[in-house]
Each structure stands twice: as structure tokens, then as C-alpha cells.
Short mmCIF file of C-alpha atoms in Angstrom, two decimals:
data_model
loop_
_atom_site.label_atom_id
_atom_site.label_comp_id
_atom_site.label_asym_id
_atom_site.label_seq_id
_atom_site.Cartn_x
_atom_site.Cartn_y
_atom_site.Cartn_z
CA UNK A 225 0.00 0.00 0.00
CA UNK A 226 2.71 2.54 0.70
CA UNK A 227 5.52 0.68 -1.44
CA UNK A 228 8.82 0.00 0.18
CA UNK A 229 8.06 1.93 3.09
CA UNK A 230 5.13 -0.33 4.09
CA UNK A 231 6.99 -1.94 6.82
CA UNK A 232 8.21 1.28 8.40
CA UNK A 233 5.62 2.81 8.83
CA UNK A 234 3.07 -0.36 10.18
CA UNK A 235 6.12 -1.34 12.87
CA UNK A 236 6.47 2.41 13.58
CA UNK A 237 3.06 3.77 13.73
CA UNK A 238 2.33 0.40 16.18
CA UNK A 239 5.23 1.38 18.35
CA UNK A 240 4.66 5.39 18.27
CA UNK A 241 0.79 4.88 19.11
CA UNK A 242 1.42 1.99 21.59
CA UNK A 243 3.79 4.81 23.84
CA UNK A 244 0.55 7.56 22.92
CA UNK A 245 -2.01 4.55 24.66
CA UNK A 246 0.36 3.86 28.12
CA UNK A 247 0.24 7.59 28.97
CA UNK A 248 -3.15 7.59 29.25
CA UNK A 249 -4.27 8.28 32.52
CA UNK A 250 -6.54 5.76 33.20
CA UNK A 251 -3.60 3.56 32.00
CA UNK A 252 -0.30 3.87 33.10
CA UNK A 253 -0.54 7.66 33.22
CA UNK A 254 3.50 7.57 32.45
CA UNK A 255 5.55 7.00 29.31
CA UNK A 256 7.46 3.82 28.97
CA UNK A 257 11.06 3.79 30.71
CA UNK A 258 13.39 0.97 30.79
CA UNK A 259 17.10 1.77 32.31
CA UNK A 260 15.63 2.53 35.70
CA UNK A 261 14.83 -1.25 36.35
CA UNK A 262 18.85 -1.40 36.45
CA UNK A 263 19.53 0.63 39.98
CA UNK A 264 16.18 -0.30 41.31
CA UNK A 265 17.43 -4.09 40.75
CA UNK A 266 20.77 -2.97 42.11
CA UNK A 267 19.18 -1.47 45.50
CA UNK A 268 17.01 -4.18 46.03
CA UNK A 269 19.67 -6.88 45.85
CA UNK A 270 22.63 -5.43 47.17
CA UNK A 271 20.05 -3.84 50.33
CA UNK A 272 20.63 -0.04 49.26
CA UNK A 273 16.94 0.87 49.45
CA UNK A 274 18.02 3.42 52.07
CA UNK A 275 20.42 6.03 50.08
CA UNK A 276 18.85 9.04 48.74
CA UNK A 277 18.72 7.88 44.94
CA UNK A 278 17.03 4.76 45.69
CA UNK A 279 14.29 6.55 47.74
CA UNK A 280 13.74 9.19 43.89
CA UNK A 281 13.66 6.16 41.68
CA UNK A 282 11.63 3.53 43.82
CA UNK A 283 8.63 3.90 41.94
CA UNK A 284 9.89 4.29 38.38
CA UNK A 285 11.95 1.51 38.77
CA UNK A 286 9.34 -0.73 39.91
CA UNK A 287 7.30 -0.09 37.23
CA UNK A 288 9.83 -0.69 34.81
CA UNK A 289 10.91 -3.58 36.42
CA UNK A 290 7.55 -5.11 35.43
CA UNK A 291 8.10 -3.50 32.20
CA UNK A 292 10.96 -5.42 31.03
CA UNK A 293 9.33 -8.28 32.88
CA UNK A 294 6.24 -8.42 29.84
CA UNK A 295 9.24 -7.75 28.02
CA UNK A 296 11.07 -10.90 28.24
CA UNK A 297 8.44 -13.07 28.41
CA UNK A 298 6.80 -11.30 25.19
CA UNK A 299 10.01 -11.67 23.59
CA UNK A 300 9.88 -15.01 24.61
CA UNK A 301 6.69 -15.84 23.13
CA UNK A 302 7.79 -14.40 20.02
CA UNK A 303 11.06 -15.80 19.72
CA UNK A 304 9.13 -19.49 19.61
CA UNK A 305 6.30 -18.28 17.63
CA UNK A 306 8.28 -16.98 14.91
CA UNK A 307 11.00 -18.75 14.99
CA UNK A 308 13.76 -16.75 16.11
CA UNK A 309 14.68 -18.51 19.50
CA UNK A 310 18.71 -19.50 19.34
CA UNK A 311 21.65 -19.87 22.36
CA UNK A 312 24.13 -18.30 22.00
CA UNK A 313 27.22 -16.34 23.18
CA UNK A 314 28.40 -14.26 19.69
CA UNK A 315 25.90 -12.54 17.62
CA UNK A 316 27.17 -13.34 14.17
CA UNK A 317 28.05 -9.92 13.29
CA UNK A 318 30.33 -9.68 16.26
CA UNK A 319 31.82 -12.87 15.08
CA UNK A 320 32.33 -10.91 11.49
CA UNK A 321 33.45 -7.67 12.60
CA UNK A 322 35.66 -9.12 15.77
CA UNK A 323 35.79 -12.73 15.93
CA UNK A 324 34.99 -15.41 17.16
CA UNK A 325 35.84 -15.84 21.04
CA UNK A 326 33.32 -15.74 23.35
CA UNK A 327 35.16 -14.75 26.27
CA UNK A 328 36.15 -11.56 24.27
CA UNK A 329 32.43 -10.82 23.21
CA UNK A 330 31.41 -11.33 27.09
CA UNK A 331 34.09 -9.11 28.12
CA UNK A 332 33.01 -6.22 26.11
CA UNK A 333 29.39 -6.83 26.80
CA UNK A 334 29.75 -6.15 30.60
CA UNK A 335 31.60 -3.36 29.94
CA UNK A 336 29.15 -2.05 27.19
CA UNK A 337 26.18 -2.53 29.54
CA UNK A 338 27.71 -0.71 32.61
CA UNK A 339 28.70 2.11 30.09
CA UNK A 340 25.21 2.13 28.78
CA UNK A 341 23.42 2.28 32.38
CA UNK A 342 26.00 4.63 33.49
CA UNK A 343 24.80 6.88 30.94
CA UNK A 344 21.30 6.11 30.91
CA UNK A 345 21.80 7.00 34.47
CA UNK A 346 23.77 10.09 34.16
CA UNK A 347 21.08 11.50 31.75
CA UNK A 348 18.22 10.08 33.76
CA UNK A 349 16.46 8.25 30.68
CA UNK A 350 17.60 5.38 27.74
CA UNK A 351 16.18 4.90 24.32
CA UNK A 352 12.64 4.63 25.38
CA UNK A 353 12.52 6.87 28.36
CA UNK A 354 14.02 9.64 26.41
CA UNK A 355 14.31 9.12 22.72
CA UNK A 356 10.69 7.72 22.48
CA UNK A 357 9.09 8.72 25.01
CA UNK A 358 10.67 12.00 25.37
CA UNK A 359 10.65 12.53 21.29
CA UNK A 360 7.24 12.45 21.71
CA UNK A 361 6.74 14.55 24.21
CA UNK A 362 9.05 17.30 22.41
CA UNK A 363 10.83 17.15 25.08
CA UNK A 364 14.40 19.17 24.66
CA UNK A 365 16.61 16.91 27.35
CA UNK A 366 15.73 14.09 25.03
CA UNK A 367 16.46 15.97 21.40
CA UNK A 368 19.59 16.78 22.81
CA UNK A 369 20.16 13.48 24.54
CA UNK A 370 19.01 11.90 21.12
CA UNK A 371 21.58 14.00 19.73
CA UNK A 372 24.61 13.46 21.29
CA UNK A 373 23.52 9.60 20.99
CA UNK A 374 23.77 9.56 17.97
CA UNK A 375 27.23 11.03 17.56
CA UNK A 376 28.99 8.88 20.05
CA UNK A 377 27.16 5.81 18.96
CA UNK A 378 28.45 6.78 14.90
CA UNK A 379 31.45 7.54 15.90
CA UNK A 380 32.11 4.57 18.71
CA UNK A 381 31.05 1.96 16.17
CA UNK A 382 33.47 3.54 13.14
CA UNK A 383 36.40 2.93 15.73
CA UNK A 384 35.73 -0.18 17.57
CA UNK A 385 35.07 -2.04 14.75
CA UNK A 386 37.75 -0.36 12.63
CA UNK A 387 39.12 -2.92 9.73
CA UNK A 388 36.08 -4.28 9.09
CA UNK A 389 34.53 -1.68 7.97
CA UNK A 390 35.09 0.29 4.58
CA UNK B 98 -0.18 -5.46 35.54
CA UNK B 99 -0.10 -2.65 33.16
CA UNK B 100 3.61 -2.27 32.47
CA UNK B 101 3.61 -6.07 32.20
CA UNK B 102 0.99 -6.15 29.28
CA UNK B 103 2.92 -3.37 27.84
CA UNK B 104 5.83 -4.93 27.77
CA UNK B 105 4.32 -8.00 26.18
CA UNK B 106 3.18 -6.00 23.60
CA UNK B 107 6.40 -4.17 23.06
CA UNK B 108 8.34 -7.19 22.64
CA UNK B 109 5.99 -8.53 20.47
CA UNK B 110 6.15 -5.86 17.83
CA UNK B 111 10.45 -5.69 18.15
CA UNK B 112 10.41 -9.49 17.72
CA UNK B 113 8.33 -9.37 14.78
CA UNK B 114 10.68 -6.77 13.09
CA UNK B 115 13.77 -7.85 14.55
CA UNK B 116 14.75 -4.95 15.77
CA UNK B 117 15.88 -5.88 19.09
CA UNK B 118 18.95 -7.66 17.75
CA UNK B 119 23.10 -7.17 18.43
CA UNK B 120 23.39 -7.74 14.45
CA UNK B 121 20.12 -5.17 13.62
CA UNK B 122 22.00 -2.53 16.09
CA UNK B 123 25.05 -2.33 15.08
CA UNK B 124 25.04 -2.66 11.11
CA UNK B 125 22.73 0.51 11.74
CA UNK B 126 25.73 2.18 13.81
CA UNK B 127 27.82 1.38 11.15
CA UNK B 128 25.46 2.79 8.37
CA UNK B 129 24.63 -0.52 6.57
CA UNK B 130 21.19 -0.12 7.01
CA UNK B 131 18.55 2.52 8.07
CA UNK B 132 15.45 0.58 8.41
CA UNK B 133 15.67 0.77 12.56
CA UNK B 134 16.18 4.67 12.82
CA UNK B 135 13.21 4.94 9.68
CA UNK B 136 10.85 3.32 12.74
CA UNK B 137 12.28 5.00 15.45
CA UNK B 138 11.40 8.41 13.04
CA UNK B 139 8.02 7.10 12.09
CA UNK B 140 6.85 6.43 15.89
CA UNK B 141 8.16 9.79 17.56
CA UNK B 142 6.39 11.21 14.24
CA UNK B 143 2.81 9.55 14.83
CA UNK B 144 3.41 8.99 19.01
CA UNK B 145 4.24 13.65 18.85
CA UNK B 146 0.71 13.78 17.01
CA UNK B 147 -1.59 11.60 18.90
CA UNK B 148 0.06 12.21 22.40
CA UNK B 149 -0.87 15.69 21.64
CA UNK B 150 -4.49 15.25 20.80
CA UNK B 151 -4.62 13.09 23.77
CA UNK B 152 -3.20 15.86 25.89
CA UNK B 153 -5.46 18.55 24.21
CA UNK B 154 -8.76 16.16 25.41
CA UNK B 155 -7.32 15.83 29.50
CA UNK B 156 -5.86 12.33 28.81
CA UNK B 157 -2.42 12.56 29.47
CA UNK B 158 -0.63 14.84 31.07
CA UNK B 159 3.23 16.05 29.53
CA UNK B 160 5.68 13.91 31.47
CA UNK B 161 9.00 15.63 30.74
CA UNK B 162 12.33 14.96 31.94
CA UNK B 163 14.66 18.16 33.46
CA UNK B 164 17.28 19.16 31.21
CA UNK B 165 20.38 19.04 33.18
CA UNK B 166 23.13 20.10 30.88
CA UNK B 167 26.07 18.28 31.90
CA UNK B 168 24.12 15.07 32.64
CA UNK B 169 22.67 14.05 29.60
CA UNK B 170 25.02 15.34 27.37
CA UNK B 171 27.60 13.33 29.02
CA UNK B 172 25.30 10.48 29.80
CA UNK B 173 24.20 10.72 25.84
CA UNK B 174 28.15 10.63 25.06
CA UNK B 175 28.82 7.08 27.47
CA UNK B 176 24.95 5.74 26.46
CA UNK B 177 26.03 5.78 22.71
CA UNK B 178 29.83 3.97 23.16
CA UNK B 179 27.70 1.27 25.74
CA UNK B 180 25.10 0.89 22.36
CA UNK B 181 27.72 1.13 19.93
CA UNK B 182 29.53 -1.66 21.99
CA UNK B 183 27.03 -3.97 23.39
CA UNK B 184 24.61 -3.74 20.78
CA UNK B 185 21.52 -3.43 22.74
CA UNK B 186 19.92 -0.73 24.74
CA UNK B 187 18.25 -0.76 27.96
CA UNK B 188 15.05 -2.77 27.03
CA UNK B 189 16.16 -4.55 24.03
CA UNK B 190 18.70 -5.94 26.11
CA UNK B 191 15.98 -8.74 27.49
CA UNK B 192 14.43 -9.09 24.49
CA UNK B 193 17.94 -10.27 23.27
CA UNK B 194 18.40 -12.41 26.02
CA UNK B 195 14.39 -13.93 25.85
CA UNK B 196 15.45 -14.96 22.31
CA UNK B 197 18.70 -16.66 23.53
CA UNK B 198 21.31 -13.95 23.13
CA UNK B 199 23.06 -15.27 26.49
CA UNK B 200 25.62 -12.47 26.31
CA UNK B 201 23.17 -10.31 27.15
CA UNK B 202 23.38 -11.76 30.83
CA UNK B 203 27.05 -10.20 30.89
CA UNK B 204 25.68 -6.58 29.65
CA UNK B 205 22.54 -6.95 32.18
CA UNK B 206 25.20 -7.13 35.03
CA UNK B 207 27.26 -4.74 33.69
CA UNK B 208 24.32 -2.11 34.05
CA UNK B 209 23.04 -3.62 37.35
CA UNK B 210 26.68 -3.07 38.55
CA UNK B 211 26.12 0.55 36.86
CA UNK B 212 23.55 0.84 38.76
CA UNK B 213 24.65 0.14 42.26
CA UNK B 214 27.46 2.50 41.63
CA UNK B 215 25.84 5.48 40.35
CA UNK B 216 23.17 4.72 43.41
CA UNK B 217 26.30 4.83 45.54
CA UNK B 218 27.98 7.73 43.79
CA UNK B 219 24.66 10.13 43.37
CA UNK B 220 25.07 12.25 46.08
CA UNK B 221 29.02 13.08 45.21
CA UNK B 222 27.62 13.19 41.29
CA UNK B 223 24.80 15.18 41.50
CA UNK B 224 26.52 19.30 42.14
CA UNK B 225 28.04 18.07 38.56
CA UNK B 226 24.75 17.15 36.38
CA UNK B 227 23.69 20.48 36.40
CA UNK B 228 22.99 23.84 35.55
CA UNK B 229 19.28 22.07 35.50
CA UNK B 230 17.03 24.08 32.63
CA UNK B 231 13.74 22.70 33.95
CA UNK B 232 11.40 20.59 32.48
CA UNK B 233 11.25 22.43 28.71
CA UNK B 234 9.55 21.38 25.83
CA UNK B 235 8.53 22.77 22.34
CA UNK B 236 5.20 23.30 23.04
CA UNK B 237 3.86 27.01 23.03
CA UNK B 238 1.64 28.62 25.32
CA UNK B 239 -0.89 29.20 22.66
CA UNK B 240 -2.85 25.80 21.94
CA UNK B 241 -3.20 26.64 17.98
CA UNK B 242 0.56 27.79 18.01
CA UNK B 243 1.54 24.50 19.71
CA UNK B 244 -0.55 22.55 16.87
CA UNK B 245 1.86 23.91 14.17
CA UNK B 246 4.64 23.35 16.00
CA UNK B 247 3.71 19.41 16.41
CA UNK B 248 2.56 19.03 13.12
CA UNK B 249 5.54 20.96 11.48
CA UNK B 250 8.01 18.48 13.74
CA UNK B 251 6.14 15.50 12.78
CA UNK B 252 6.72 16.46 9.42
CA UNK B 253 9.79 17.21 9.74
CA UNK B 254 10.68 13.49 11.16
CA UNK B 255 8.74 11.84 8.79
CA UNK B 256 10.44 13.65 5.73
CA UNK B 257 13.83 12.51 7.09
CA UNK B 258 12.91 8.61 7.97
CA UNK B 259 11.09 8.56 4.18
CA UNK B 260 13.14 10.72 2.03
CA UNK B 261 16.31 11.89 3.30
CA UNK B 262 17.48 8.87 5.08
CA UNK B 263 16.88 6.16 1.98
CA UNK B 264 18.50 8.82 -0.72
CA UNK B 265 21.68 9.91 1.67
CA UNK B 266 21.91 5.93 3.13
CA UNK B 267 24.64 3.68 0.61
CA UNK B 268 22.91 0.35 0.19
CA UNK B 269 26.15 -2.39 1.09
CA UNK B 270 26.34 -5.86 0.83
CA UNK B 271 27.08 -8.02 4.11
CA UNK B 272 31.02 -7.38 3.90
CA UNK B 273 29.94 -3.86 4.34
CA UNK B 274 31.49 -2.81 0.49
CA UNK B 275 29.17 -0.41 -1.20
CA UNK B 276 26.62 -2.17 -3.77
CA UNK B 277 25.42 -0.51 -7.08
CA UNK B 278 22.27 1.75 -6.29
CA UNK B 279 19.07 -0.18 -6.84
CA UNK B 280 17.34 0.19 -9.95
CA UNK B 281 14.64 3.42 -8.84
CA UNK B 282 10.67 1.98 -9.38
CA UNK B 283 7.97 4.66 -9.11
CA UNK B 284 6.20 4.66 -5.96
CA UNK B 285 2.94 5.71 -3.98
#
């Protein structure tokens, strides 16, 4: 119906109207958020529920807790019902770009994921809390989060996989 | 309850376009394809539009996070590298690991380990996030001015995920070399 953008627009006019329908107050009455779940898991298990930071983020972070909850088990169910379920350790374009050894890819992903909620942390929002969410919101923190995003993450990816790429 | 449907439904819709995916990620970091920022585009385009008529009729209200200068600039700066290098964000980051990706485990520790750190840190970090501008957005005080500007963003987003983006993106191959253009077909 719309040519080669058909796909684009379905996924993202289901996604962009799916963060419209949670803010509605007799909903959620708040847009989606996911990187808080990763200090309010942090405070519960290591027993930090009494500092100051814990005490702002409680509820956020129990909410999307649940969030990411659905979110695996959603992913879950649509891993097996299309198909897409597979262990493993390297995502084959890791394996392209930067080999093959696992221990090498796990290495990097702990370190990516504590840069990445360090961040998230840092600029109190993620990809959903703030690009989404905040996008549509016209929101500036998240423009000029979204902006400076998208510079590092250009520019990261040019150097750390350097060689493999033209 | 709610923010577990959601997140059912969420996942449901990345799965189905593969978007939460180390390999989907990164060839769009390194410009191979622009499919994932074209949806990204196309949902803050309709979600700007609708969330506003929703606020306009009393059923929402605007949500927005403080703009502290230092904090999410920086923050943007470190969240990018983490993307860049893990491959996931936040939430796509179970969705990997739902689908058997198990080196998402290793990046979920690494941000719960972020986490209890920055917890830790907060009240040494927090003098430095700053100078906080408040809770700004575009939106006017005028209703009808507000419309425009909405509408004039969404079209703005839209014109860049449809036309910009596909005509300034160079189509590759999987070894990342640049292919011959595509022959053009008309289109509606």
C-alpha cells in the first residue's frame, strides 16, 4: 500500500501509538522507561533501598521492572512463535566484525552494559525513556540526549570495529 | 499489571521486526542499514501527534524529563559507546536475552553493577549534572501555536525517515562494500 516503506511505517506507527495509549491516565498515566529497572534491581539486591537515589527512583523503577518483565516473556513468546529462538554467546556480526571468542564478546558486553546504564543514568532516561518517550513529548533533554547519541554511537562503532569496515 | 501487558506487547512488535537484535544494532551504527532509525522516526512522528491530541482532550498529562546540561550530554556521550559496543539498549537488552542472546546476561550485570554504583555515587555526582534548565519542551503557550509546531516536527521526522534517510543511506552488501544503487521503481 505505501511501497517499500510499508513496513516502516506499520512497525512504527504500532510502536509510536502503543507509547501515545500507556500515557493515558486511566492507564499507566507515564511514558514507557526501561534503564531505571537497572539501579532499582541494584538497591534491592545489594540492600541499598536506604540512600537518597534509591528513595527518587523507587517507583519508576518498579514499574519498569515489570516493564521489562512483559518484556522478556513477550520476547519469549515471540522468539518461539516466529521462529527466532537461538543460544548463543556471539551474535554473528560480532563474530564478522571481531571474531569469534566468546570470552572476548562477554568481556566487552559487561563493559558495554555498565557504560550504557552509566549513561542512561547520568542523563536520567535510555532509548525509550528519552528518545521515544521524550521525542514524543518534544521534550528538549531528550532531542539533545538523542543527539549526542547519535554522535557517540556513529562515531564509537566507526572505531571499535575499525578494519572491518570500509 | 499494566507495564507487564505493555511490555508484552512491546516485545511482540520488536520481535516481529527484529529490531531488538546485536546484528540489527550495530550494522545501523555502522550505516549498513537505516530501516531501525526509519521506525524509530516514524513512531516519535505519529506517538508527537496523537500524544498531543490526547493531551489537548485531558488524557495525558506532559511527562518531561529536566534538562540538566552536563548530565545528559555526558550520559548521551557514554549511552552511545555502551550501544555502539554492546549492541543493545536498555530494554532490548531482554528481548535479546528472551530470544537466547546469552551475552546479554554479561551486559545486564554490567548495568546492574552501573547501577549500584551510580546509586552509591549520586550524592558526590549530582553538584556536577547540572545547571538544570527545567522541564522544557517545544510546546507554546498558545494551543493553535503549539498545533503547528507538532505538526511541522512530525513532518519534519517523517520527511527525514522517508526521504532523506533512503536517498543519503549507501545500500552495502554483508562485507559492508558499497553495492550498485538499486534500480529506482515509481512509488505511492
Amino acid at each position: 500500500m505505501f511501497g517499500k516503506h510499508t513496513k516502516v511505517l506499520l512497525v512504527g506507527s504500532a510502536i509510536g501509538l502503543l507509547n501515545v495509549v500507556v500515557t493515558n491516565v486511566y492507564l499507566a498515566g507515564r511514558p514507557v522507561g526501561a534503564s531505571t529497572s537497572y539501579p532499582f534491581v541494584a538497591g534491592v539486591a545489594l540492600n541499598l533501598e536506604a540512600t537518597e537515589y534509591f528513595a527518587q527512583i523507587r517507583n519508576a523503577g518498579s514499574w519498569e521492572f515489570l516493564f521489562l518483565l512483559g518484556a522478556f516473556v513477550g520476547a519469549l513468546a515471540g522468539a518461539v512463535a516466529f521462529g527466532h529462538f537461538k543460544l548463543r554467546l556471539v551474535p554473528p556480526l560480532w563474530a564478522e566484525l571481531k571474531g569469534r571468542s566468546a570470552t572476548r564478546r562477554l568481556v566487552w558486553s559487561l563493559v558495554g552494559g555498565f557504560l550504557l546504564i552509566l549513561g542512561a543514568r547520568l542523563a536520567d532516561g535510555c532509548t525509550s525513556g528519552h528518545i521515544l518517550s521524550g521525542g514524543m513529548e518534544l521534550a528538549v533533554s531528550s532531542l539533545v540526549f538523542a543527539g549526542f547519541v547519535g554522535v557517540a554511537l556513529l562515531a564509537a562503532a566507526r572505531r571499535f570495529y575499525a578494519g572491518a569496515t570500509p | 499489571m499494566i507495564a507487564f501487558g505493555f511490555g508484552i506487547a512491546f516485545a511482540l512488535i520488536a520481535q516481529y521486526a527484529r529490531l531488538n537484535t546485536f546484528d540489527a544494532i550495530v550494522a545501523t551504527a555502522l550505516r549498513r542499514r537505516h530501516d531501525v532509525v526509519q521506525i524509530m522516526l516514524v513512531a516519535v512522528a505519529v506517538s508527537s501527534v496523537a500524544f498531543f491530541g490526547e493531551y489537548l482532550l485531558g488524557g495525558a498529562v506532559v511527562a518531561v524529563k529536566p534538562f540538566y546540561l552536563i548530565g545528559v550530554s555526558v550520559g548521551g556521550l557514554l549511552f552511545g559507546i555502551g550501544v555502539a559496543i554492546l549492541g543493545y539498549c536498555p530494554g532490548t537488552m531482554t528481548m535479546a536475552l528472551a530470544e537466547g542472546s546469552l551475552d546479554a546476561v554479561f551486559g545486564i550485570a554490567g548495568g546492574v553493577l552501573a547501577g549500584a554504583i551510580y546509586t552509591v555515587a549520586y550524592p558526590a555526582v549530582r553538584p556536577f549534572i547540572g545547571p538544570d534548565f527545567g522541564e522544557l519542551n517545544l510546546y507554546a503557550s498558545n494551543r493553535a501555536v503549539s498545533a503547528i509546531i507538532v505538526l511541522a516536527y512530525a513532518a519534519t521526522l517523517l520527511t527525514i525517515a522517508l526521504k532523506i534517510l533512503p536517498a543519503r543511506a549507501a545500500p552495502r552488501n554483508a562485507a559492508g562494500a558499497l553495492k550498485p544503487a538499486p534500480p529506482t521503481s515509481p512509488r505511492g
